[in-house]
Amino acid sequence: MAVLARTSSDANTGSAAKLAGEVAKADPWAMINKIKDANTDSTNVSGANNEVGVLAIGTASSDAGARSSADLAAAVALKAMTKGGQFNANTDAEVVKGATVSAVNKVLGILDLIIRKTVLKKLEEVGDKVKEIQYSETAGEATQGGIT
């Protein structure tokens, strides 16, 4: 995708709109899986079958494409969140910014959900252990309900 290219001469007309469309189609859970399983390579990127890690840090040419919408959207999110991540769009900078924000928000939304579920699960475990301790104290036992 030309918008992932490092030089503005590689960014062609209409690529920003295509990027926005692909980001909109991408499934957030698929994006997370693509990021989790990404292999990074900082080589020159060309061809239409690239995965997220290569697209995010490789040097993309104007013919660089992604395996799937999820690969492209995840690469956009990763590139946007890195310090040196840059995008190029000759005429559609606002469209690229919008697509970038959308991709990042999709990833952060799923990460938020994963963190919340993990915290709730751990709080339930702590609550169960506290109940065991309270039960032991009210029963007059010296032990802590089997906690070692």
CSV table of N, CA and C in Angstrom, one decimal:
chain,number,residue,atom,x,y,z
A,1,MET,N,0.9,-1.2,0.0
A,1,MET,CA,0.0,0.0,0.0
A,1,MET,C,0.9,1.2,0.0
A,2,ALA,N,0.7,2.1,-0.9
A,2,ALA,CA,1.5,3.2,-1.1
A,2,ALA,C,1.6,4.1,0.1
A,3,VAL,N,0.6,4.2,0.9
A,3,VAL,CA,0.6,5.1,2.0
A,3,VAL,C,1.6,4.7,3.1
A,4,LEU,N,2.0,3.4,3.1
A,4,LEU,CA,3.0,2.9,4.0
A,4,LEU,C,4.4,3.2,3.5
A,5,ALA,N,4.5,3.7,2.3
A,5,ALA,CA,5.8,4.0,1.7
A,5,ALA,C,6.5,5.1,2.5
A,6,ARG,N,7.8,5.2,2.4
A,6,ARG,CA,8.5,6.2,3.2
A,6,ARG,C,8.7,7.5,2.5
A,7,THR,N,8.6,7.5,1.2
A,7,THR,CA,8.7,8.7,0.5
A,7,THR,C,7.4,9.1,-0.2
A,8,SER,N,7.1,10.4,-0.2
A,8,SER,CA,5.9,10.8,-0.8
A,8,SER,C,5.7,10.6,-2.2
A,9,SER,N,6.8,10.4,-3.0
A,9,SER,CA,6.7,10.1,-4.4
A,9,SER,C,6.1,8.7,-4.6
A,10,ASP,N,6.2,7.8,-3.6
A,10,ASP,CA,5.6,6.5,-3.7
A,10,ASP,C,4.1,6.4,-3.4
A,11,ALA,N,3.6,7.5,-2.8
A,11,ALA,CA,2.2,7.5,-2.4
A,11,ALA,C,1.4,8.0,-3.6
A,12,ASN,N,0.5,7.2,-4.1
A,12,ASN,CA,-0.2,7.6,-5.3
A,12,ASN,C,-1.7,7.9,-4.9
A,13,THR,N,-2.3,8.6,-5.8
A,13,THR,CA,-3.7,9.1,-5.6
A,13,THR,C,-4.6,8.0,-5.4
A,14,GLY,N,-5.5,8.1,-4.4
A,14,GLY,CA,-6.5,7.1,-4.1
A,14,GLY,C,-6.0,6.1,-3.1
A,15,SER,N,-4.8,6.0,-2.8
A,15,SER,CA,-4.3,5.0,-1.9
A,15,SER,C,-4.8,5.2,-0.4
A,16,ALA,N,-5.0,6.5,-0.1
A,16,ALA,CA,-5.5,6.8,1.3
A,16,ALA,C,-6.9,6.3,1.4
A,17,ALA,N,-7.7,6.5,0.4
A,17,ALA,CA,-9.1,6.0,0.5
A,17,ALA,C,-9.2,4.5,0.5
A,18,LYS,N,-8.3,3.8,-0.2
A,18,LYS,CA,-8.2,2.3,-0.1
A,18,LYS,C,-7.8,1.9,1.2
A,19,LEU,N,-6.8,2.6,1.8
A,19,LEU,CA,-6.4,2.3,3.2
A,19,LEU,C,-7.5,2.4,4.2
A,20,ALA,N,-8.3,3.5,4.1
A,20,ALA,CA,-9.4,3.7,5.0
A,20,ALA,C,-10.4,2.6,4.9
A,21,GLY,N,-10.7,2.2,3.6
A,21,GLY,CA,-11.6,1.1,3.4
A,21,GLY,C,-11.1,-0.2,4.0
A,22,GLU,N,-9.9,-0.5,3.9
A,22,GLU,CA,-9.3,-1.8,4.4
A,22,GLU,C,-9.3,-1.8,5.9
A,23,VAL,N,-9.0,-0.6,6.5
A,23,VAL,CA,-9.0,-0.5,8.0
A,23,VAL,C,-10.4,-0.7,8.5
A,24,ALA,N,-11.4,-0.1,7.8
A,24,ALA,CA,-12.8,-0.2,8.2
A,24,ALA,C,-13.2,-1.7,8.2
A,25,LYS,N,-12.8,-2.5,7.2
A,25,LYS,CA,-13.2,-3.9,7.1
A,25,LYS,C,-12.5,-4.8,8.1
A,26,ALA,N,-11.4,-4.4,8.6
A,26,ALA,CA,-10.5,-5.3,9.4
A,26,ALA,C,-11.2,-5.6,10.7
A,27,ASP,N,-11.1,-6.9,11.1
A,27,ASP,CA,-11.6,-7.4,12.3
A,27,ASP,C,-10.6,-7.1,13.4
A,28,PRO,N,-11.0,-6.5,14.5
A,28,PRO,CA,-10.0,-6.1,15.6
A,28,PRO,C,-9.4,-7.3,16.2
A,29,TRP,N,-10.1,-8.4,16.4
A,29,TRP,CA,-9.5,-9.6,17.0
A,29,TRP,C,-8.5,-10.2,16.0
A,30,ALA,N,-8.8,-10.2,14.7
A,30,ALA,CA,-7.8,-10.7,13.8
A,30,ALA,C,-6.5,-9.8,13.8
A,31,MET,N,-6.7,-8.5,13.9
A,31,MET,CA,-5.6,-7.6,14.0
A,31,MET,C,-4.7,-7.9,15.2
A,32,ILE,N,-5.3,-8.2,16.4
A,32,ILE,CA,-4.5,-8.6,17.6
A,32,ILE,C,-3.8,-9.8,17.3
A,33,ASN,N,-4.4,-10.8,16.7
A,33,ASN,CA,-3.7,-12.1,16.4
A,33,ASN,C,-2.6,-11.9,15.4
A,34,LYS,N,-2.8,-11.0,14.4
A,34,LYS,CA,-1.7,-10.7,13.5
A,34,LYS,C,-0.5,-10.1,14.2
A,35,ILE,N,-0.8,-9.2,15.1
A,35,ILE,CA,0.3,-8.5,15.8
A,35,ILE,C,1.0,-9.5,16.7
A,36,LYS,N,0.2,-10.3,17.4
A,36,LYS,CA,0.8,-11.3,18.3
A,36,LYS,C,1.8,-12.2,17.6
A,37,ASP,N,1.4,-12.6,16.4
A,37,ASP,CA,2.2,-13.6,15.6
A,37,ASP,C,3.1,-13.0,14.6
A,38,ALA,N,3.3,-11.7,14.7
A,38,ALA,CA,4.1,-11.0,13.6
A,38,ALA,C,5.6,-11.3,13.7
A,39,ASN,N,6.1,-11.4,12.5
A,39,ASN,CA,7.6,-11.6,12.3
A,39,ASN,C,8.1,-10.3,11.7
A,40,THR,N,9.1,-9.7,12.3
A,40,THR,CA,9.5,-8.4,11.8
A,40,THR,C,10.7,-8.5,10.8
A,41,ASP,N,10.7,-7.7,9.8
A,41,ASP,CA,11.8,-7.7,8.8
A,41,ASP,C,11.9,-6.3,8.2
A,42,SER,N,13.0,-5.7,8.3
A,42,SER,CA,13.1,-4.3,7.9
A,42,SER,C,13.7,-4.2,6.4
A,43,THR,N,13.4,-5.2,5.6
A,43,THR,CA,13.9,-5.1,4.2
A,43,THR,C,12.9,-4.3,3.4
A,44,ASN,N,13.3,-4.2,2.1
A,44,ASN,CA,12.4,-3.5,1.2
A,44,ASN,C,11.1,-4.4,1.0
A,45,VAL,N,10.0,-3.8,1.0
A,45,VAL,CA,8.7,-4.5,0.9
A,45,VAL,C,8.1,-4.2,-0.4
A,46,SER,N,7.8,-5.3,-1.1
A,46,SER,CA,7.1,-5.2,-2.4
A,46,SER,C,6.2,-6.4,-2.6
A,47,GLY,N,5.4,-6.4,-3.5
A,47,GLY,CA,4.5,-7.6,-3.8
A,47,GLY,C,3.2,-7.4,-2.9
A,48,ALA,N,2.3,-8.3,-3.2
A,48,ALA,CA,0.9,-8.1,-2.6
A,48,ALA,C,0.6,-9.1,-1.4
A,49,ASN,N,1.6,-9.8,-0.9
A,49,ASN,CA,1.3,-10.9,0.1
A,49,ASN,C,2.2,-10.7,1.3
A,50,ASN,N,2.2,-9.5,1.9
A,50,ASN,CA,3.1,-9.2,3.0
A,50,ASN,C,2.3,-9.2,4.3
A,51,GLU,N,2.9,-9.6,5.4
A,51,GLU,CA,2.2,-9.7,6.7
A,51,GLU,C,2.6,-8.5,7.5
A,52,VAL,N,1.9,-8.4,8.7
A,52,VAL,CA,1.9,-7.2,9.5
A,52,VAL,C,3.3,-6.7,9.9
A,53,GLY,N,4.2,-7.6,10.3
A,53,GLY,CA,5.5,-7.2,10.8
A,53,GLY,C,6.4,-6.6,9.7
A,54,VAL,N,6.3,-7.2,8.5
A,54,VAL,CA,7.1,-6.7,7.4
A,54,VAL,C,6.5,-5.3,7.0
A,55,LEU,N,5.2,-5.2,6.9
A,55,LEU,CA,4.6,-3.9,6.5
A,55,LEU,C,4.9,-2.8,7.5
A,56,ALA,N,4.9,-3.1,8.8
A,56,ALA,CA,5.0,-2.1,9.8
A,56,ALA,C,6.4,-1.5,9.8
A,57,ILE,N,7.5,-2.3,9.6
A,57,ILE,CA,8.8,-1.8,9.8
A,57,ILE,C,9.7,-1.8,8.5
A,58,GLY,N,9.2,-2.6,7.5
A,58,GLY,CA,9.9,-2.6,6.3
A,58,GLY,C,9.8,-1.3,5.5
A,59,THR,N,10.7,-1.2,4.5
A,59,THR,CA,10.6,0.0,3.6
A,59,THR,C,9.7,-0.4,2.5
A,60,ALA,N,8.5,0.2,2.5
A,60,ALA,CA,7.4,-0.2,1.5
A,60,ALA,C,7.6,0.5,0.2
A,61,SER,N,7.4,-0.2,-0.9
A,61,SER,CA,7.4,0.5,-2.2
A,61,SER,C,5.9,0.7,-2.6
A,62,SER,N,5.7,1.3,-3.7
A,62,SER,CA,4.3,1.7,-4.0
A,62,SER,C,3.5,0.5,-4.4
A,63,ASP,N,4.1,-0.7,-4.7
A,63,ASP,CA,3.3,-1.9,-5.0
A,63,ASP,C,3.2,-2.8,-3.8
A,64,ALA,N,3.6,-2.4,-2.6
A,64,ALA,CA,3.5,-3.3,-1.4
A,64,ALA,C,2.1,-3.4,-1.0
A,65,GLY,N,1.7,-4.7,-0.8
A,65,GLY,CA,0.3,-5.0,-0.4
A,65,GLY,C,0.3,-5.9,0.8
A,66,ALA,N,-0.8,-6.1,1.4
A,66,ALA,CA,-1.0,-7.0,2.6
A,66,ALA,C,-1.7,-8.3,2.2
A,67,ARG,N,-1.4,-9.3,3.0
A,67,ARG,CA,-2.2,-10.6,2.9
A,67,ARG,C,-3.6,-10.4,3.1
A,68,SER,N,-4.0,-9.6,4.1
A,68,SER,CA,-5.4,-9.4,4.4
A,68,SER,C,-5.6,-8.0,5.0
A,69,SER,N,-6.9,-7.7,5.1
A,69,SER,CA,-7.2,-6.4,5.7
A,69,SER,C,-6.7,-6.3,7.1
A,70,ALA,N,-6.7,-7.4,7.9
A,70,ALA,CA,-6.2,-7.4,9.2
A,70,ALA,C,-4.7,-7.1,9.3
A,71,ASP,N,-3.9,-7.7,8.3
A,71,ASP,CA,-2.5,-7.4,8.2
A,71,ASP,C,-2.2,-6.0,8.0
A,72,LEU,N,-3.0,-5.4,7.0
A,72,LEU,CA,-2.8,-4.0,6.7
A,72,LEU,C,-3.2,-3.1,7.9
A,73,ALA,N,-4.3,-3.3,8.5
A,73,ALA,CA,-4.8,-2.4,9.6
A,73,ALA,C,-3.9,-2.6,10.8
A,74,ALA,N,-3.4,-3.8,11.1
A,74,ALA,CA,-2.5,-4.0,12.2
A,74,ALA,C,-1.2,-3.3,11.9
A,75,ALA,N,-0.7,-3.4,10.7
A,75,ALA,CA,0.6,-2.7,10.4
A,75,ALA,C,0.4,-1.2,10.5
A,76,VAL,N,-0.7,-0.6,10.1
A,76,VAL,CA,-1.0,0.8,10.2
A,76,VAL,C,-1.0,1.2,11.7
A,77,ALA,N,-1.7,0.4,12.5
A,77,ALA,CA,-1.7,0.7,14.0
A,77,ALA,C,-0.3,0.6,14.6
A,78,LEU,N,0.4,-0.4,14.3
A,78,LEU,CA,1.8,-0.5,14.8
A,78,LEU,C,2.7,0.6,14.4
A,79,LYS,N,2.6,0.9,13.1
A,79,LYS,CA,3.4,2.0,12.5
A,79,LYS,C,3.0,3.4,13.2
A,80,ALA,N,1.8,3.6,13.4
A,80,ALA,CA,1.3,4.8,14.1
A,80,ALA,C,1.8,4.9,15.5
A,81,MET,N,1.9,3.8,16.2
A,81,MET,CA,2.3,3.8,17.6
A,81,MET,C,3.8,3.8,17.8
A,82,THR,N,4.6,3.6,16.8
A,82,THR,CA,6.0,3.6,16.9
A,82,THR,C,6.5,5.1,16.8
A,83,LYS,N,7.7,5.3,17.4
A,83,LYS,CA,8.3,6.6,17.4
A,83,LYS,C,8.5,7.2,16.0
A,84,GLY,N,9.1,6.4,15.2
A,84,GLY,CA,9.5,6.9,13.8
A,84,GLY,C,8.5,6.5,12.7
A,85,GLY,N,7.3,6.0,13.1
A,85,GLY,CA,6.4,5.6,12.1
A,85,GLY,C,5.8,6.8,11.3
A,86,GLN,N,6.0,6.7,10.0
A,86,GLN,CA,5.5,7.8,9.1
A,86,GLN,C,4.7,7.3,8.0
A,87,PHE,N,3.7,8.0,7.6
A,87,PHE,CA,2.9,7.7,6.4
A,87,PHE,C,3.0,8.8,5.4
A,88,ASN,N,2.7,8.4,4.2
A,88,ASN,CA,2.8,9.4,3.1
A,88,ASN,C,1.5,9.4,2.3
A,89,ALA,N,0.9,10.5,2.1
A,89,ALA,CA,-0.2,10.7,1.3
A,89,ALA,C,-0.1,12.1,0.7
A,90,ASN,N,0.1,12.1,-0.6
A,90,ASN,CA,0.3,13.4,-1.3
A,90,ASN,C,-0.9,14.4,-1.1
A,91,THR,N,-2.1,13.9,-1.2
A,91,THR,CA,-3.3,14.8,-1.2
A,91,THR,C,-4.3,14.5,-0.1
A,92,ASP,N,-4.2,13.3,0.5
A,92,ASP,CA,-5.2,12.8,1.4
A,92,ASP,C,-4.7,12.6,2.8
A,93,ALA,N,-4.0,13.6,3.4
A,93,ALA,CA,-3.4,13.4,4.7
A,93,ALA,C,-4.4,13.2,5.8
A,94,GLU,N,-5.5,13.9,5.7
A,94,GLU,CA,-6.6,13.8,6.7
A,94,GLU,C,-7.3,12.4,6.6
A,95,VAL,N,-7.4,11.8,5.4
A,95,VAL,CA,-8.0,10.5,5.3
A,95,VAL,C,-7.0,9.5,5.9
A,96,VAL,N,-5.7,9.6,5.7
A,96,VAL,CA,-4.7,8.7,6.3
A,96,VAL,C,-4.8,8.8,7.8
A,97,LYS,N,-4.8,10.1,8.3
A,97,LYS,CA,-4.9,10.3,9.8
A,97,LYS,C,-6.1,9.6,10.3
A,98,GLY,N,-7.3,9.7,9.7
A,98,GLY,CA,-8.5,9.1,10.1
A,98,GLY,C,-8.4,7.6,10.1
A,99,ALA,N,-7.8,7.0,9.1
A,99,ALA,CA,-7.6,5.5,9.0
A,99,ALA,C,-6.6,5.1,10.1
A,100,THR,N,-5.6,5.9,10.4
A,100,THR,CA,-4.6,5.5,11.4
A,100,THR,C,-5.3,5.5,12.8
A,101,VAL,N,-6.0,6.6,13.0
A,101,VAL,CA,-6.7,6.7,14.3
A,101,VAL,C,-7.7,5.5,14.5
A,102,SER,N,-8.4,5.1,13.4
A,102,SER,CA,-9.3,4.0,13.5
A,102,SER,C,-8.6,2.7,13.8
A,103,ALA,N,-7.5,2.5,13.1
A,103,ALA,CA,-6.7,1.2,13.3
A,103,ALA,C,-6.2,1.2,14.8
A,104,VAL,N,-5.6,2.3,15.3
A,104,VAL,CA,-5.1,2.3,16.6
A,104,VAL,C,-6.3,2.1,17.6
A,105,ASN,N,-7.4,2.7,17.4
A,105,ASN,CA,-8.5,2.5,18.3
A,105,ASN,C,-9.0,1.1,18.3
A,106,LYS,N,-9.0,0.4,17.2
A,106,LYS,CA,-9.5,-1.0,17.2
A,106,LYS,C,-8.5,-1.8,18.0
A,107,VAL,N,-7.2,-1.6,17.9
A,107,VAL,CA,-6.3,-2.4,18.6
A,107,VAL,C,-6.4,-2.1,20.1
A,108,LEU,N,-6.5,-0.8,20.5
A,108,LEU,CA,-6.6,-0.4,21.9
A,108,LEU,C,-7.9,-0.9,22.5
A,109,GLY,N,-8.9,-0.9,21.7
A,109,GLY,CA,-10.2,-1.4,22.3
A,109,GLY,C,-10.2,-2.8,22.7
A,110,ILE,N,-9.5,-3.7,21.8
A,110,ILE,CA,-9.4,-5.1,22.1
A,110,ILE,C,-8.4,-5.3,23.3
A,111,LEU,N,-7.3,-4.5,23.3
A,111,LEU,CA,-6.4,-4.7,24.4
A,111,LEU,C,-7.1,-4.3,25.7
A,112,ASP,N,-7.9,-3.3,25.7
A,112,ASP,CA,-8.7,-2.9,26.9
A,112,ASP,C,-9.6,-4.0,27.4
A,113,LEU,N,-10.2,-4.6,26.4
A,113,LEU,CA,-11.1,-5.7,26.8
A,113,LEU,C,-10.3,-6.9,27.4
A,114,ILE,N,-9.2,-7.2,26.8
A,114,ILE,CA,-8.4,-8.3,27.3
A,114,ILE,C,-7.9,-8.0,28.7
A,115,ILE,N,-7.4,-6.8,28.9
A,115,ILE,CA,-7.0,-6.4,30.3
A,115,ILE,C,-8.1,-6.5,31.3
A,116,ARG,N,-9.2,-6.0,30.9
A,116,ARG,CA,-10.4,-6.0,31.9
A,116,ARG,C,-10.8,-7.4,32.2
A,117,LYS,N,-10.8,-8.3,31.2
A,117,LYS,CA,-11.2,-9.7,31.5
A,117,LYS,C,-10.1,-10.4,32.4
A,118,THR,N,-8.9,-10.1,32.1
A,118,THR,CA,-7.8,-10.7,33.0
A,118,THR,C,-7.9,-10.2,34.4
A,119,VAL,N,-8.1,-8.9,34.6
A,119,VAL,CA,-8.2,-8.3,35.9
A,119,VAL,C,-9.4,-8.9,36.7
A,120,LEU,N,-10.5,-8.9,36.0
A,120,LEU,CA,-11.7,-9.5,36.6
A,120,LEU,C,-11.5,-10.9,37.1
A,121,LYS,N,-10.9,-11.7,36.2
A,121,LYS,CA,-10.6,-13.1,36.6
A,121,LYS,C,-9.7,-13.2,37.8
A,122,LYS,N,-8.7,-12.4,37.8
A,122,LYS,CA,-7.7,-12.4,39.0
A,122,LYS,C,-8.4,-11.9,40.2
A,123,LEU,N,-9.3,-10.9,40.1
A,123,LEU,CA,-10.0,-10.4,41.3
A,123,LEU,C,-11.0,-11.5,41.8
A,124,GLU,N,-11.6,-12.2,41.0
A,124,GLU,CA,-12.4,-13.3,41.4
A,124,GLU,C,-11.6,-14.4,42.2
A,125,GLU,N,-10.4,-14.7,41.7
A,125,GLU,CA,-9.5,-15.6,42.4
A,125,GLU,C,-9.1,-15.1,43.8
A,126,VAL,N,-8.8,-13.8,43.8
A,126,VAL,CA,-8.5,-13.2,45.1
A,126,VAL,C,-9.7,-13.2,46.1
A,127,GLY,N,-10.9,-12.9,45.5
A,127,GLY,CA,-12.1,-13.0,46.3
A,127,GLY,C,-12.3,-14.3,46.9
A,128,ASP,N,-12.1,-15.4,46.1
A,128,ASP,CA,-12.3,-16.7,46.6
A,128,ASP,C,-11.3,-17.1,47.7
A,129,LYS,N,-10.1,-16.6,47.6
A,129,LYS,CA,-9.1,-16.9,48.6
A,129,LYS,C,-9.5,-16.1,49.9
A,130,VAL,N,-10.0,-14.9,49.8
A,130,VAL,CA,-10.4,-14.1,51.0
A,130,VAL,C,-11.5,-14.8,51.7
A,131,LYS,N,-12.5,-15.3,50.9
A,131,LYS,CA,-13.6,-16.1,51.5
A,131,LYS,C,-13.1,-17.3,52.3
A,132,GLU,N,-12.1,-18.0,51.7
A,132,GLU,CA,-11.6,-19.1,52.4
A,132,GLU,C,-10.9,-18.7,53.8
A,133,ILE,N,-10.2,-17.6,53.8
A,133,ILE,CA,-9.6,-17.1,55.0
A,133,ILE,C,-10.7,-16.7,56.0
A,134,GLN,N,-11.7,-16.0,55.6
A,134,GLN,CA,-12.7,-15.6,56.5
A,134,GLN,C,-13.5,-16.7,57.1
A,135,TYR,N,-13.7,-17.7,56.3
A,135,TYR,CA,-14.4,-18.9,56.7
A,135,TYR,C,-13.6,-19.6,57.8
A,136,SER,N,-12.3,-19.7,57.6
A,136,SER,CA,-11.4,-20.4,58.5
A,136,SER,C,-11.4,-19.6,59.9
A,137,GLU,N,-11.4,-18.3,59.8
A,137,GLU,CA,-11.3,-17.5,61.0
A,137,GLU,C,-12.6,-17.6,61.8
A,138,THR,N,-13.8,-17.7,61.1
A,138,THR,CA,-15.0,-17.8,61.8
A,138,THR,C,-15.3,-19.2,62.4
A,139,ALA,N,-14.7,-20.1,61.8
A,139,ALA,CA,-14.8,-21.5,62.3
A,139,ALA,C,-13.9,-21.8,63.4
A,140,GLY,N,-13.0,-20.9,63.8
A,140,GLY,CA,-12.1,-21.0,64.9
A,140,GLY,C,-10.9,-21.9,64.6
A,141,GLU,N,-10.6,-22.1,63.3
A,141,GLU,CA,-9.5,-22.9,62.9
A,141,GLU,C,-8.3,-22.0,62.8
A,142,ALA,N,-7.1,-22.6,63.1
A,142,ALA,CA,-5.9,-21.8,63.0
A,142,ALA,C,-5.3,-21.7,61.6
A,143,THR,N,-5.8,-22.6,60.7
A,143,THR,CA,-5.3,-22.6,59.3
A,143,THR,C,-6.0,-21.5,58.5
A,144,GLN,N,-5.5,-21.4,57.3
A,144,GLN,CA,-6.1,-20.4,56.4
A,144,GLN,C,-6.9,-21.1,55.2
A,145,GLY,N,-7.7,-22.0,55.6
A,145,GLY,CA,-8.5,-22.7,54.6
A,145,GLY,C,-7.8,-23.4,53.5
A,146,GLY,N,-6.7,-24.0,53.8
A,146,GLY,CA,-5.9,-24.7,52.8
A,146,GLY,C,-4.9,-23.9,52.0
A,147,ILE,N,-4.7,-22.7,52.3
A,147,ILE,CA,-3.8,-21.8,51.6
A,147,ILE,C,-2.4,-22.1,52.2
A,148,THR,N,-1.5,-22.4,51.3
A,148,THR,CA,-0.1,-22.7,51.7
A,148,THR,C,0.8,-21.6,51.3
